[in-house]
Structure formats: structure tokens, C-alpha cells
Short mmCIF file of C-alpha atoms and ligand atoms in Angstrom, two decimals:
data_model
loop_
_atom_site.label_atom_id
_atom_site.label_comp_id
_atom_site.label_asym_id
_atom_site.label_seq_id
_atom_site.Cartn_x
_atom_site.Cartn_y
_atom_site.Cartn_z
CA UNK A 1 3.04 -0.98 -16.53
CA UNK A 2 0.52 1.78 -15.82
CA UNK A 3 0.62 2.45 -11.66
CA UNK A 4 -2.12 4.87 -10.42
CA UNK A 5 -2.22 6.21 -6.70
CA UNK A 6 -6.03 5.90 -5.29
CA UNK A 7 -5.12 6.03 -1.42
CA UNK A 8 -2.10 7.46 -0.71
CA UNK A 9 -2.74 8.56 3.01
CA UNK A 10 -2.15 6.11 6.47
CA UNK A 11 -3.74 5.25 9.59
CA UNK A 12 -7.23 6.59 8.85
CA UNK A 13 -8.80 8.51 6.40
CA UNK A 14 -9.02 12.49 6.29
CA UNK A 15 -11.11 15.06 4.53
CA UNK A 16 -10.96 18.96 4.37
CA UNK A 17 -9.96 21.72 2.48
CA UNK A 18 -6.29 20.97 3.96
CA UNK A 19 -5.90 18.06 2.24
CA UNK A 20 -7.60 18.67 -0.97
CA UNK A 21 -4.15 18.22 -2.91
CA UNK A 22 -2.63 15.13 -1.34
CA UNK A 23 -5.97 13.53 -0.77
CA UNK A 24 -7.47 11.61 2.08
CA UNK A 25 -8.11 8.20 0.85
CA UNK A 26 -5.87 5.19 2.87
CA UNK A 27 -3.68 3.08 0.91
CA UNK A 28 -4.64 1.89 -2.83
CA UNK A 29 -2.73 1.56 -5.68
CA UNK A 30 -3.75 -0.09 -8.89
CA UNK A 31 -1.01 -1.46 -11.00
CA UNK A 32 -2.69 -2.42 -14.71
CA UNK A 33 -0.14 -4.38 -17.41
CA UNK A 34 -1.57 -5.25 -20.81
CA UNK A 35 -5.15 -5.18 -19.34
CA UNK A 36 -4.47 -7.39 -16.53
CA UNK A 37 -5.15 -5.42 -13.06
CA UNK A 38 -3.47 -5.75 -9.41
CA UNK A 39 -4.88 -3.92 -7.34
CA UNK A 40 -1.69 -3.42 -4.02
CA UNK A 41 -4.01 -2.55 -0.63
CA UNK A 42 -8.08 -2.02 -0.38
CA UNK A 43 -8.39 0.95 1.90
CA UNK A 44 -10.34 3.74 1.22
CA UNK A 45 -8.99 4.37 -1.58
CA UNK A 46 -10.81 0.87 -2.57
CA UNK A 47 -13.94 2.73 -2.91
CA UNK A 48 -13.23 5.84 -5.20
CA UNK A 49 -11.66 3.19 -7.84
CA UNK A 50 -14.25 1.21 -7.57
CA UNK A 51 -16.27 3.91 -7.92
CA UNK A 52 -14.79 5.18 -11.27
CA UNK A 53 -15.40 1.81 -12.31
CA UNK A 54 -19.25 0.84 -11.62
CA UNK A 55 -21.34 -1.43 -11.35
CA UNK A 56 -19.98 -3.81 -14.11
CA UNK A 57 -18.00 -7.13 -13.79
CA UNK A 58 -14.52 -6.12 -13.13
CA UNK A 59 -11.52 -9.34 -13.27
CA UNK A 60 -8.49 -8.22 -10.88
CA UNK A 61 -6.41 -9.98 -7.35
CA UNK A 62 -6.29 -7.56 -4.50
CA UNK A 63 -2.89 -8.21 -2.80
CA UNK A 64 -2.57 -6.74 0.35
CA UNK A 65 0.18 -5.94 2.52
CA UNK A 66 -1.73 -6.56 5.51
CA UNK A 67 -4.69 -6.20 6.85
CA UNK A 68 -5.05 -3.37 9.36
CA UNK A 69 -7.87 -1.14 8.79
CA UNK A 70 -6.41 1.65 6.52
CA UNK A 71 -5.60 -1.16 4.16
CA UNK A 72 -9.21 -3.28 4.21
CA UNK A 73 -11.74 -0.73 4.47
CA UNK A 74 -12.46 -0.01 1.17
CA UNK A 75 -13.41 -3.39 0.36
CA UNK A 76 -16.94 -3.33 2.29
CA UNK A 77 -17.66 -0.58 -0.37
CA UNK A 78 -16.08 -1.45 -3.75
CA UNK A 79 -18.69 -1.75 -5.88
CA UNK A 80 -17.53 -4.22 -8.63
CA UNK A 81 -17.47 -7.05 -5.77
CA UNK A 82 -21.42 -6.73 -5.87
CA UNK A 83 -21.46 -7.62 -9.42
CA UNK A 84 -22.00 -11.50 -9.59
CA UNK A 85 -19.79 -11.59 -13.25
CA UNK A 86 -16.73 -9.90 -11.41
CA UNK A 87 -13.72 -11.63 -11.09
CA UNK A 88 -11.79 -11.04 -7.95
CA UNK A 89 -9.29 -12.31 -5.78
CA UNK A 90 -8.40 -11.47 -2.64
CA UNK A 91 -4.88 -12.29 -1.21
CA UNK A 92 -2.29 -11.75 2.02
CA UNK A 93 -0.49 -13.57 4.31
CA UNK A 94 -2.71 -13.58 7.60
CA UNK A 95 -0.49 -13.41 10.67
CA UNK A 96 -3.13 -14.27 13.02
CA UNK A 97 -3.80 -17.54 11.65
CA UNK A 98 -7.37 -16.70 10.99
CA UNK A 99 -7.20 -16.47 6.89
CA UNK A 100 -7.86 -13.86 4.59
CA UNK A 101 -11.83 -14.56 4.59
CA UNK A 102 -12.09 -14.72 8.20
CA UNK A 103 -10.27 -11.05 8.80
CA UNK A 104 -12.09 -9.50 5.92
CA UNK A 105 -15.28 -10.91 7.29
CA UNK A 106 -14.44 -9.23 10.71
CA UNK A 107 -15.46 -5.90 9.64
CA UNK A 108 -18.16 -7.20 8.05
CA UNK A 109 -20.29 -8.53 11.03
CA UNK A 110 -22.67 -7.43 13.75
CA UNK A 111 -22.69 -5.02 15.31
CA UNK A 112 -19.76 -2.90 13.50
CA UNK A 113 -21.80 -3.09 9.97
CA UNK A 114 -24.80 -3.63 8.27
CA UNK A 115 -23.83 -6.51 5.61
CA UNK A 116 -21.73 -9.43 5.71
CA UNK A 117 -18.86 -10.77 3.26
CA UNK A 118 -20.97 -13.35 1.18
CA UNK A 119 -22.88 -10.19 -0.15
CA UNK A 120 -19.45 -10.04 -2.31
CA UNK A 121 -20.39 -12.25 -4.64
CA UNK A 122 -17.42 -10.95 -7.33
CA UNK A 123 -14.89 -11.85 -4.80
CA UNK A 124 -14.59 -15.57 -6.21
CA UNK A 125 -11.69 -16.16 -4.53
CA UNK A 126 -9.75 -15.69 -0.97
CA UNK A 127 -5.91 -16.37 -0.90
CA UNK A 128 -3.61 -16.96 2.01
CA UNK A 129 -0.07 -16.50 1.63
CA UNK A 130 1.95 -18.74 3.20
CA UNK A 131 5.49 -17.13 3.68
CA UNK A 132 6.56 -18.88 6.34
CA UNK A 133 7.98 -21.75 4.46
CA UNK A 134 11.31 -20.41 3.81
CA UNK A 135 12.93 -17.49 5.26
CA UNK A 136 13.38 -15.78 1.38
CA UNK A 137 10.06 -16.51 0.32
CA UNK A 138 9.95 -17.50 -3.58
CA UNK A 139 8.22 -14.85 -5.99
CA UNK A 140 5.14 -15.94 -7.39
CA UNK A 141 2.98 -15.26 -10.39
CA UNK A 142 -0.69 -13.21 -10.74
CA UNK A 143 -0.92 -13.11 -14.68
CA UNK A 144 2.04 -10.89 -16.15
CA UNK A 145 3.11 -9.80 -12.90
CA UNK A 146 5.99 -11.55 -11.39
CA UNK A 147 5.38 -10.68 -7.61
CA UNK A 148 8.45 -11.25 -5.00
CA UNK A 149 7.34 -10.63 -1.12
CA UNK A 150 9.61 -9.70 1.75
CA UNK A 151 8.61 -9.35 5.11
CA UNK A 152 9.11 -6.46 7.41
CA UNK A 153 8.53 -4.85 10.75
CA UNK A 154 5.36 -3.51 11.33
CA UNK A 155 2.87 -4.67 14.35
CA UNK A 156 0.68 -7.65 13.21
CA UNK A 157 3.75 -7.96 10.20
CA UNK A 158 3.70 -6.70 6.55
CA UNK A 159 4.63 -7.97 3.52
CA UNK A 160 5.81 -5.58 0.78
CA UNK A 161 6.17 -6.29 -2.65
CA UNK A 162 8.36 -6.27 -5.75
CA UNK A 163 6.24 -6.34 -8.85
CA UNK A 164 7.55 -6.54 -12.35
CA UNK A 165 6.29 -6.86 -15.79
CA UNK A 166 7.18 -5.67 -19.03
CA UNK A 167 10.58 -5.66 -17.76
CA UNK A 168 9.68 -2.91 -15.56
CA UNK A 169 9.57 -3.33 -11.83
CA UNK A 170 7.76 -1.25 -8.80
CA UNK A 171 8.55 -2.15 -5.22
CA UNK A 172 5.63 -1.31 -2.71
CA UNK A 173 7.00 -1.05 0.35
CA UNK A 174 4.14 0.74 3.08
CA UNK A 175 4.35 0.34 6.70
CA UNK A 176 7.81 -0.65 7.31
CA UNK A 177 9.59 0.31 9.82
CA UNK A 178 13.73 0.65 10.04
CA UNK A 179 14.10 1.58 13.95
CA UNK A 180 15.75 4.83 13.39
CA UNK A 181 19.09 2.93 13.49
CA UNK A 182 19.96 1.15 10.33
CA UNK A 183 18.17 0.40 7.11
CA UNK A 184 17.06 -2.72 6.39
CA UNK A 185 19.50 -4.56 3.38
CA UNK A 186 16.63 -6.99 2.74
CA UNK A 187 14.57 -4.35 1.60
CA UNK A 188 17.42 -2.23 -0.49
CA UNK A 189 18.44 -5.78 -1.86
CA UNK A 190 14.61 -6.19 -3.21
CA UNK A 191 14.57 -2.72 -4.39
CA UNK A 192 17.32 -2.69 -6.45
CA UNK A 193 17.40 -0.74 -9.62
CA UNK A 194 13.41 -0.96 -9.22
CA UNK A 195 11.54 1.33 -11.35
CA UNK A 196 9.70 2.93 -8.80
CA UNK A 197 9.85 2.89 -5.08
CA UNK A 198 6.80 3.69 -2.76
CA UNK A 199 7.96 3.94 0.59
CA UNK A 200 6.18 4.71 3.62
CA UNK A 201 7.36 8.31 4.76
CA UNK A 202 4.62 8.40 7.69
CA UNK A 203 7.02 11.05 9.91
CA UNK A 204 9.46 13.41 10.44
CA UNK A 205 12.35 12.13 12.29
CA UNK A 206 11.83 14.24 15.13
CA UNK A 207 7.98 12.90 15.42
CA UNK A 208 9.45 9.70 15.29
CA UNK A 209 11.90 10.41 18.24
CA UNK A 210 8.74 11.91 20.14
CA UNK A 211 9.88 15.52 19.92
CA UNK A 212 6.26 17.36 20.41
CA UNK A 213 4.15 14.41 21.00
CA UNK A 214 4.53 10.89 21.61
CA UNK A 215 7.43 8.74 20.49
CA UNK A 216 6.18 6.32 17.74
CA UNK A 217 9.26 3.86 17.56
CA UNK A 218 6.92 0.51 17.53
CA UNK A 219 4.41 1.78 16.02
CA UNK A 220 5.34 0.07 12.31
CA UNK A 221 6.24 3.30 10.25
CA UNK A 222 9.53 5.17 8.48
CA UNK A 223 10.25 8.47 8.69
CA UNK A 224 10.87 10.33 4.95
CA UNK A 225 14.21 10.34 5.58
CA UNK A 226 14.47 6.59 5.48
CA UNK A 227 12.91 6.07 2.44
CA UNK A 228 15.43 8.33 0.64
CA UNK A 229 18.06 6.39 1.84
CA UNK A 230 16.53 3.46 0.77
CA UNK A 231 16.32 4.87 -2.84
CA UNK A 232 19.30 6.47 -2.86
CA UNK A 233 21.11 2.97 -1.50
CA UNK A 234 18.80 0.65 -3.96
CA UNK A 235 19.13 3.38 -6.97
CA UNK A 236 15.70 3.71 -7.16
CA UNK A 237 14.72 5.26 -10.39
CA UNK A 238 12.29 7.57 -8.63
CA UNK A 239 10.97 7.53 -5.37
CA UNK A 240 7.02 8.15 -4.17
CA UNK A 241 7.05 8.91 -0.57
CA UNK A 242 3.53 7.31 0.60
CA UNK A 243 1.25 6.84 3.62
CA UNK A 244 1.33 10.28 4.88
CA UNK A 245 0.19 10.93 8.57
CA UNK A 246 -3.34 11.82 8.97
CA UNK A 247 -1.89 15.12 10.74
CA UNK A 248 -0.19 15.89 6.82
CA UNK A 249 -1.51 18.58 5.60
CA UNK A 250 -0.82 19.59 1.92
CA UNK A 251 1.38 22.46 2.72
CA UNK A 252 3.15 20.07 4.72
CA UNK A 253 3.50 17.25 2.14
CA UNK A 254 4.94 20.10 -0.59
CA UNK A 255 7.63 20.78 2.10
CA UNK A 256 8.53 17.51 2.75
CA UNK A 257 8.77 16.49 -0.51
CA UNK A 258 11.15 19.60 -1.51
CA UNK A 259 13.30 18.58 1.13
CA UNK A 260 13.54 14.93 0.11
CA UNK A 261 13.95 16.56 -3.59
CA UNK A 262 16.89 18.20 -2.81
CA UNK A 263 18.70 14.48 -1.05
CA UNK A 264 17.30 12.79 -3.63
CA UNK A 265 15.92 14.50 -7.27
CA UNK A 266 13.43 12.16 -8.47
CA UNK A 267 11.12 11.96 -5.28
CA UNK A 268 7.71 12.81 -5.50
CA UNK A 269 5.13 12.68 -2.72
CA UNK A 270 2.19 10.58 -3.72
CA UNK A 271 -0.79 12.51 -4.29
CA UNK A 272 -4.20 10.98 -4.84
CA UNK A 273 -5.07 10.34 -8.49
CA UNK A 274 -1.56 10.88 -9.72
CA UNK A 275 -0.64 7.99 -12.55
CA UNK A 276 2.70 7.25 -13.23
CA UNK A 277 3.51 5.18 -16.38
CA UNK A 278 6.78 2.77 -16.08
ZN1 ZN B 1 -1.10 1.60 7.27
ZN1 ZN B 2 -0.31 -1.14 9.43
#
């Protein structure tokens, strides 16, 4: 399994000399097994693979964790979903009620853009997840990849992922929040042993208590401290701290991630571009 970091920032997309290192692209990540691609999020980072790819029919699901903007805004502008041959999918589990096509669709409309969503004509298909079935909702299958969901705080809801193939497993887990307090089992259960862990890291813990600016309990995220403990608890084989804060800049990622290095060695801080083979 062949996982490659195309967004790796949250909340909204930055550019600048600043960030030149880290990148500024919202969340992406493109997971490829055996020629088979899933693609985890569609934000900005959407574009640039899409990009890379051209205008040629591309076959691939686009699972996302949910849809707030920094995880759909790439989609408007990924150019394989022009290309009537593509292949694509396009699949969450829609809180609202609405359905996938519906939410996409709202950022495709009058008067907040200039086409709509049927001008996708590679997007053949629009999935809603239905997790509310069972309270341990069952893992399900996209080609090789065995995919097992777990719901978790975040405003609107998340789902994060475990994803395994080849007998190798990432867990995706962006815009979770723990509370400060305690870390959540449920998501140390579904991390266990993984492979890889990406974990949101959005804050410091004291910009998470509100030291310097506002408090942002409630507002969905972890601080970096969390996700070590959640790869330290789950044994993690290495940790990717991801969805850095817009504020982030790349002297401040390198910091944080030396300090997570030295609680837990193999962290790294996701950096746009970077591909990690499992
Ligand atoms: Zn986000
Ligand atoms: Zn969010």
C-alpha cells in the first residue's frame, strides 16, 4: 500500500513563503494498492492530484470523512471528473440527511460558483453511508481495501477510517476531537497495531485551553499531544501528525514535530507531497 499526502493542512487553505515546506493544500490523501486508488478527503489538495494526473479517464472512490469545506473543495476543480471515461465514486455518511450529491452540489450552485455538479460527468457514482444501523458499524469493501469506519466528535460528525490491504493497515483519523480529558478507546481499539496513524494534531494544548486567543474545546480538533497518546496507547507503527492550523507555519510544524519525536520516535508531521510506502 503506497499512501501519498496531497493536503495535509485544516480549516482553509494557506499560501506563502511560510509554508512552502508543510504546504497549504486542505486534507487529501491518496492511498493506491495494486493499481486500485482511494482517494481519503477532496480538499484542496483534490486539485494538485488531479492536476498531476490530467485530463485522462482516471477509475478511483473518494471517501470522505465529512464534508466541511476543507475536505470538499477540491472536488469543483479535479480535473479527471471532467473526463466522461473516468470512473469515480464519491462516498460519506451525510449527517444532515441531505446525501452526498446534494452537499457536494451545494458548493456548486448560484451564486457561490460558476458551474454545477452534473458538469462532473466522471463522477458515475454518489454513495451515502449509512452508519447508523448499528452502533459498531461493519467494515466494508472498495476493491482490495477492507475499510472499517468509526465515528467521532467533531461538529456536523466525522467518520475516520481503518484501511487495510496487503496485510497492511492505515487508520485516518482527521478532525477528532478527545475533550482534553480522556482519549477515546474506540479510536485506540481501531488503531491498533495499525501501520500508520494520521491523526489530527490541529493545536497546542494551550491553544486548545484558550491561552492567547480563543478557547477551541467544541470546535472538532486534537491537540498533538493527543495523537501521540493515541499512538503510543494503539502502538502505532509510526505516527503522521495531520491537519495543521492555518496559523502553522513551517518553523512551527519542525518544532512540533521534534517535540512529539522525542514522546514518541516514529512521528512525522505530514508535509505535502511526502509518500510513505507500507
Ligand atoms: Zn477539517
Ligand atoms: Zn471538520
Amino acid at each position: 500500500m503506497q499512501v501519498e499526502f496531497w493536503g495535509v493542512r485544516g480549516s482553509i487553505a494557506v499560501s506563502g513563503a511560510r509554508f512552502a515546506r508543510t504546504g497549504g493544500n486542505t486534507t487529501c490523501v491518496e492511498v493506491e494498492h495494486e493499481g486500485h486508488r482511494l482517494i481519503l478527503d477532496g480538499g484542496t489538495g483534490l486539485r494538485a492530484l488531479g492536476e498531476r494526473w490530467g485530463f485522462r479517464p482516471l477509475s478511483a472512490t473518494v471517501l470522505f470523512t465529512h464534508l466541511h469545506w476543507d475536505h470538499i473543495q477540491g472536488v469543483p476543480f479535479f480535473t479527471p471528473a471532467f473526463h466522461p471515461d473516468s470512473d469515480l465514486t464519491f462516498a460519506a455518511a451525510d449527517r444532515s440527511g441531505q446525501g452526498i450529491r446534494e452537499a457536494l452540489g451545494l458548493q456548486m450552485r448560484p451564486p457561490q460558483f460558476p458551474i454545477g455538479l452534473e458538469a462532473l460527468v466522471g463522477a458515475k457514482r454518489f454513495v451515502d453511508l449509512d452508519l447508523r444501523s448499528s452502533p459498531v458499524s461493519a467494515a466494508f469493501e472498495i476493491g482490495p481495501f477492507r475499510v472499517t469506519p468509526l465515528e467521532q466528535d467533531h461538529p456536523d460528525g466525522v467518520v475516520v477510517y481503518r484501511v487495510e490491504a496487503g496485510g497492511r493497515s492505515l487508520v485516518f483519523a482527521t478532525d477528532t476531537e478527545h475533550g482534553g480529558v480522556r482519549i477515546d478507546r474506540a479510536l485506540v481499539d481501531l488503531a491498533e497495531g495499525c501501520d500508520l496513524l494520521v491523526h489530527d494534531a490541529q493545536y497546542t494544548t494551550p491553544e486548545y485551553r484558550g491561552e492567547g486567543g480563543p478557547p477551541r474545546r467544541g470546535w472538532g480538533h486534537s491537540t498533538w499531544g493527543e495523537a501521540v497518546q493515541v499512538a503510543r496507547r494503539a502502538d502505532a507503527r509510526r505516527l503522521a501528525l495531520f491537519h495543521h492550523d492555518p496559523t502553522r507555519g513551517d518553523d512551527a510544524v519542525d518544532a512540533i514535530e521534534a517535540e512529539a519525536r522525542a514522546l514518541y520516535t516514529p512521528t512525522f508531521a505530514a508535509r505535502e507531497g511526502m509518500a510513505v510506502a507500507l
